mmCIF file of C-alpha atoms in Angstrom:
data_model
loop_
_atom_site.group_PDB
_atom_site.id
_atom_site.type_symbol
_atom_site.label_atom_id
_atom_site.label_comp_id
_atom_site.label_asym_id
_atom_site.label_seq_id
_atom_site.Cartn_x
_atom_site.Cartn_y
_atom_site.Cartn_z
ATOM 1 C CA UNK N 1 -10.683 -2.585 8.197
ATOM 2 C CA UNK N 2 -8.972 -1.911 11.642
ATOM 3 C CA UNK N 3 -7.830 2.426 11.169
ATOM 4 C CA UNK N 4 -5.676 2.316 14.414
ATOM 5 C CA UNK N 5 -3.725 -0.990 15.441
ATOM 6 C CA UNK N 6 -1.479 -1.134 18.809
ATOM 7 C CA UNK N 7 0.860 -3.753 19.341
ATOM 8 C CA UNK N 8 1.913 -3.825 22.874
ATOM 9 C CA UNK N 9 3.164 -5.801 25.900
ATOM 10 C CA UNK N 10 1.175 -7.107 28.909
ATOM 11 C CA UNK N 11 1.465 -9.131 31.441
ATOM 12 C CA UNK N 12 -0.779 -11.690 30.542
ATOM 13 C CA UNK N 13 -4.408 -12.165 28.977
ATOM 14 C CA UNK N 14 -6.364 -9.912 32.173
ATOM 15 C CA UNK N 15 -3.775 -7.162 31.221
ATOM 16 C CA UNK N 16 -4.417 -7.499 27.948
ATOM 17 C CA UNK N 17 -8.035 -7.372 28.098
ATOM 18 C CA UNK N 18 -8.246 -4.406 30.648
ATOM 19 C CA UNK N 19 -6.839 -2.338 27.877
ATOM 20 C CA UNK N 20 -10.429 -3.261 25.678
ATOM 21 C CA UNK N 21 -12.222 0.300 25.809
ATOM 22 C CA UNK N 22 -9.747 2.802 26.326
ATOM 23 C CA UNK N 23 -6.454 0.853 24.711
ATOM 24 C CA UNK N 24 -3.246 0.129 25.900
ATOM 25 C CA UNK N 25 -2.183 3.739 26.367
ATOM 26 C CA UNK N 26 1.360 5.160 27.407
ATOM 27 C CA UNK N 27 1.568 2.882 30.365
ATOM 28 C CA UNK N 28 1.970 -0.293 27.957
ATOM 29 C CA UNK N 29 5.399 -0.262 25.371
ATOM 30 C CA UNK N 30 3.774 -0.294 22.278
ATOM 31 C CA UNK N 31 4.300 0.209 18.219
ATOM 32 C CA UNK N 32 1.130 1.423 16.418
ATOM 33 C CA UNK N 33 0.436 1.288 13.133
ATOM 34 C CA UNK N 34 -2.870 2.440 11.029
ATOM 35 C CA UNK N 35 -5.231 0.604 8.322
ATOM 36 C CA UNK N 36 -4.018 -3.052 8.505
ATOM 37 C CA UNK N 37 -6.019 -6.268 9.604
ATOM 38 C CA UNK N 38 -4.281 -6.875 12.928
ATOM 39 C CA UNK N 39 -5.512 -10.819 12.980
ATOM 40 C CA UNK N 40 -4.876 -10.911 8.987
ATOM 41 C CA UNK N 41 -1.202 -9.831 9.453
ATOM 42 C CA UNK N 42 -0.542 -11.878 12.636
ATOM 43 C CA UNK N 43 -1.887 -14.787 10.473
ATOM 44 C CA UNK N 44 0.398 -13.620 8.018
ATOM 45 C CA UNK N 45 3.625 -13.326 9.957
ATOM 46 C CA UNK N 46 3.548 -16.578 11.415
ATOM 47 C CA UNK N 47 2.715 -18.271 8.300
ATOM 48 C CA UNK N 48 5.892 -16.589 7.342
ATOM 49 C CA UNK N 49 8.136 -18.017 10.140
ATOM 50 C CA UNK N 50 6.454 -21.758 10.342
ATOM 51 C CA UNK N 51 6.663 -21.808 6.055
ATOM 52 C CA UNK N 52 9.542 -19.299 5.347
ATOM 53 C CA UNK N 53 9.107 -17.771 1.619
ATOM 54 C CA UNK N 54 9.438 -14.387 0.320
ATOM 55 C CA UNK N 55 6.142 -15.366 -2.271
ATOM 56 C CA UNK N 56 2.520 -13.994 -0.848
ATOM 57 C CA UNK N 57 0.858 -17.063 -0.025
ATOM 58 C CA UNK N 58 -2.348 -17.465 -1.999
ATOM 59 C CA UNK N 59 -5.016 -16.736 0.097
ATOM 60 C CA UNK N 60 -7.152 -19.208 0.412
ATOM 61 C CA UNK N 61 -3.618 -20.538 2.222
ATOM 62 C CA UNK N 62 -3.302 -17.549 4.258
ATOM 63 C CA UNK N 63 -7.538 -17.821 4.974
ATOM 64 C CA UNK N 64 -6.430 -21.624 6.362
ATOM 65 C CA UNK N 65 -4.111 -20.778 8.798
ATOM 66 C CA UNK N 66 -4.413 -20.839 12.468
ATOM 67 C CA UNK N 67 -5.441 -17.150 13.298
ATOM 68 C CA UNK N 68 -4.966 -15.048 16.411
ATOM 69 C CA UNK N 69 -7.243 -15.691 19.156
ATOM 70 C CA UNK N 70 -9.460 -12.853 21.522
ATOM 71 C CA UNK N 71 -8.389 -11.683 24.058
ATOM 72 C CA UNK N 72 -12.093 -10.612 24.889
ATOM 73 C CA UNK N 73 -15.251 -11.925 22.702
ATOM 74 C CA UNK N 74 -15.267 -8.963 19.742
ATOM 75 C CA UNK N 75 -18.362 -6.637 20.237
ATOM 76 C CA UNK N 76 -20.476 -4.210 17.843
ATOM 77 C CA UNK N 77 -18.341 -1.119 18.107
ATOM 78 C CA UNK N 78 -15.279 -2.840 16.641
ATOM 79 C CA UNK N 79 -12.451 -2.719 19.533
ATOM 80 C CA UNK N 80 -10.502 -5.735 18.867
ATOM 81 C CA UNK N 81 -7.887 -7.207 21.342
ATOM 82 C CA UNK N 82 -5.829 -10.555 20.145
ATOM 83 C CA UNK N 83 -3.015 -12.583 21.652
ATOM 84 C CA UNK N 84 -0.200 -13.189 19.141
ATOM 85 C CA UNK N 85 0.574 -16.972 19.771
ATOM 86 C CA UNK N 86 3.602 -17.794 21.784
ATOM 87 C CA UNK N 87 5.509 -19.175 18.880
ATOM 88 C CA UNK N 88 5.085 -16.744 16.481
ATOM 89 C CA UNK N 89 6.476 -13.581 19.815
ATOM 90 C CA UNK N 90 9.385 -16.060 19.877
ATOM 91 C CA UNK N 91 10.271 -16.106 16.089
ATOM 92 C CA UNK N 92 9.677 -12.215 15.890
ATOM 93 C CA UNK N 93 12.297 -11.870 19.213
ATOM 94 C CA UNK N 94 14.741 -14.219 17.488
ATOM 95 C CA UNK N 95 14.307 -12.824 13.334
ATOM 96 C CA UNK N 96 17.246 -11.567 11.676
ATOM 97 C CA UNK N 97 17.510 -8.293 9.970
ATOM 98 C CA UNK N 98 17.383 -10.141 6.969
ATOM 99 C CA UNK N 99 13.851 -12.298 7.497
ATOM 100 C CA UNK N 100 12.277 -8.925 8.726
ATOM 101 C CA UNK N 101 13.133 -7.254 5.910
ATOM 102 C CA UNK N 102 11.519 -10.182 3.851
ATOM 103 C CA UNK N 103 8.787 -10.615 5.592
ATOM 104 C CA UNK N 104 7.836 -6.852 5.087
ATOM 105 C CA UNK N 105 8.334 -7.201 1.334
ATOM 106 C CA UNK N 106 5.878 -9.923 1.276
ATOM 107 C CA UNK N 107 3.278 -8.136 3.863
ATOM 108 C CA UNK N 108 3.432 -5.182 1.947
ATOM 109 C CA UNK N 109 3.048 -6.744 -1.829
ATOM 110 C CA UNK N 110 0.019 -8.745 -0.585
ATOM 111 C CA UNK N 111 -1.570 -5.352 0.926
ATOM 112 C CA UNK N 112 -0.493 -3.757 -2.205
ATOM 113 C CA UNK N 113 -2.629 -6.628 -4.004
ATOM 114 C CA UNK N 114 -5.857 -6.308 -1.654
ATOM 115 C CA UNK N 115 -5.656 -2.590 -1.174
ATOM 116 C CA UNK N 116 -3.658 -0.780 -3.656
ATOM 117 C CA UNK N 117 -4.016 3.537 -3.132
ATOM 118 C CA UNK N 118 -5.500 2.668 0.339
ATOM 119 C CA UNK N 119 -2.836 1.054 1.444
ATOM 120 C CA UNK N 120 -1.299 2.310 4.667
ATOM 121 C CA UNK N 121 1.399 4.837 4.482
ATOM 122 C CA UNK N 122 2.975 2.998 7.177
ATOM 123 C CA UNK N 123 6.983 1.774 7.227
ATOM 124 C CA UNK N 124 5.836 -1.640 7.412
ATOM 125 C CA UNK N 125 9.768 -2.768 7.832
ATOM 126 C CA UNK N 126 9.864 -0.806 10.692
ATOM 127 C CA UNK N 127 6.330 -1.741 12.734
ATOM 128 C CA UNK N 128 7.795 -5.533 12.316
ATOM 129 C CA UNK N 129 11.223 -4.021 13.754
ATOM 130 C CA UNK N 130 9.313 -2.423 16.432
ATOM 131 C CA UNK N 131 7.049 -5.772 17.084
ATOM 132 C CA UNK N 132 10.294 -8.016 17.245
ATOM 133 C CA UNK N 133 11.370 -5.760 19.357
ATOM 134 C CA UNK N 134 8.509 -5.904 21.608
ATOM 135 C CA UNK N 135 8.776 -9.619 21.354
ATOM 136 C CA UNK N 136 12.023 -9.748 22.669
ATOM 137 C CA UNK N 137 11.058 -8.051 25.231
ATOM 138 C CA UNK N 138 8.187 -10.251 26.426
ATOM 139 C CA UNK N 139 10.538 -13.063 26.506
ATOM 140 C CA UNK N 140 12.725 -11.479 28.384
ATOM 141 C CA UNK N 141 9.687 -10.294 30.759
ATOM 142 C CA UNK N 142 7.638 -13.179 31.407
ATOM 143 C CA UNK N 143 4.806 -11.098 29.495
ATOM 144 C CA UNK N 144 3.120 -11.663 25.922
ATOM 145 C CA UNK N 145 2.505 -9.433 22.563
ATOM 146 C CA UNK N 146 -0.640 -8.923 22.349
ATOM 147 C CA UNK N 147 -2.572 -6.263 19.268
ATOM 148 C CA UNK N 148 -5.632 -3.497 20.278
ATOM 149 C CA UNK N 149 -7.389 -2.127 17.120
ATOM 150 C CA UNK N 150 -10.398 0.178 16.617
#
């Protein structure tokens, strides 16, 4: 399990990947949460907008979907740097209060499920506020969301 996720803006994929060893850092606008599967909950997420329910999908459903592609080919110390796919930075950019809040509720029972006690303590409402938010910026930009986890 990934202990320290970042989910930040870059330019585009060589941005993104320059950010491998050291991560994105202060330079890059960035939300950060702590003991989540980045490329589990990216899955997740756009499962959510592309087949809108407030049930947990079952998993092997979730285990189906198209998941987040490297950035740069994963090595042994586990530094992990994926591109969220261009549709699901648009949904994020365009959700309403109202499907980020029920998206969170679903993210968080199916972590609940997996993890239980070692769950993260993190808002989970308010990473996905912070990631729409960086989505709407990358629209806005010309840049992408991309996530950095050790």
């Amino acid at each position: 399990m990934a202990h320290d996720i970042v989910f930040f803006l870059a330019p585009d994929d060589a941005a993104a990947a320059a950010t491998r060893l050291r991560g994105p850092g202060e330079a890059c606008d960035s939300v950060t949460c702590r003991f989540v599967e980045p490329d589990t909950a990216i899955a997740e997420w756009d499962m959510y907008f592309e087949q809108p329910s407030a049930e947990t999908p079952p998993v092997a459903q979730l285990l189906a979907w198209a998941w987040p592609e490297w950035v740069t080919a994963p090595l042994n110390d586990g530094i992990e740097v994926f591109a969220l796919p261009k549709r699901l930075t648009r949904a994020l950019a365009d959700a309403s209060a109202a499907e980020l809040e029920e998206l969170a509720g679903r993210w968080t029972a199916r972590l609940r499920a997996e993890g239980g006690d070692d769950m993260t303590d993190d808002d989970l409402l308010a990473v996905l506020q912070g990631v729409a938010r960086l989505a709407a910026s990358a629209l806005n930009t010309g840049g992408a969301l991309y996530s950095w986890s050790f």
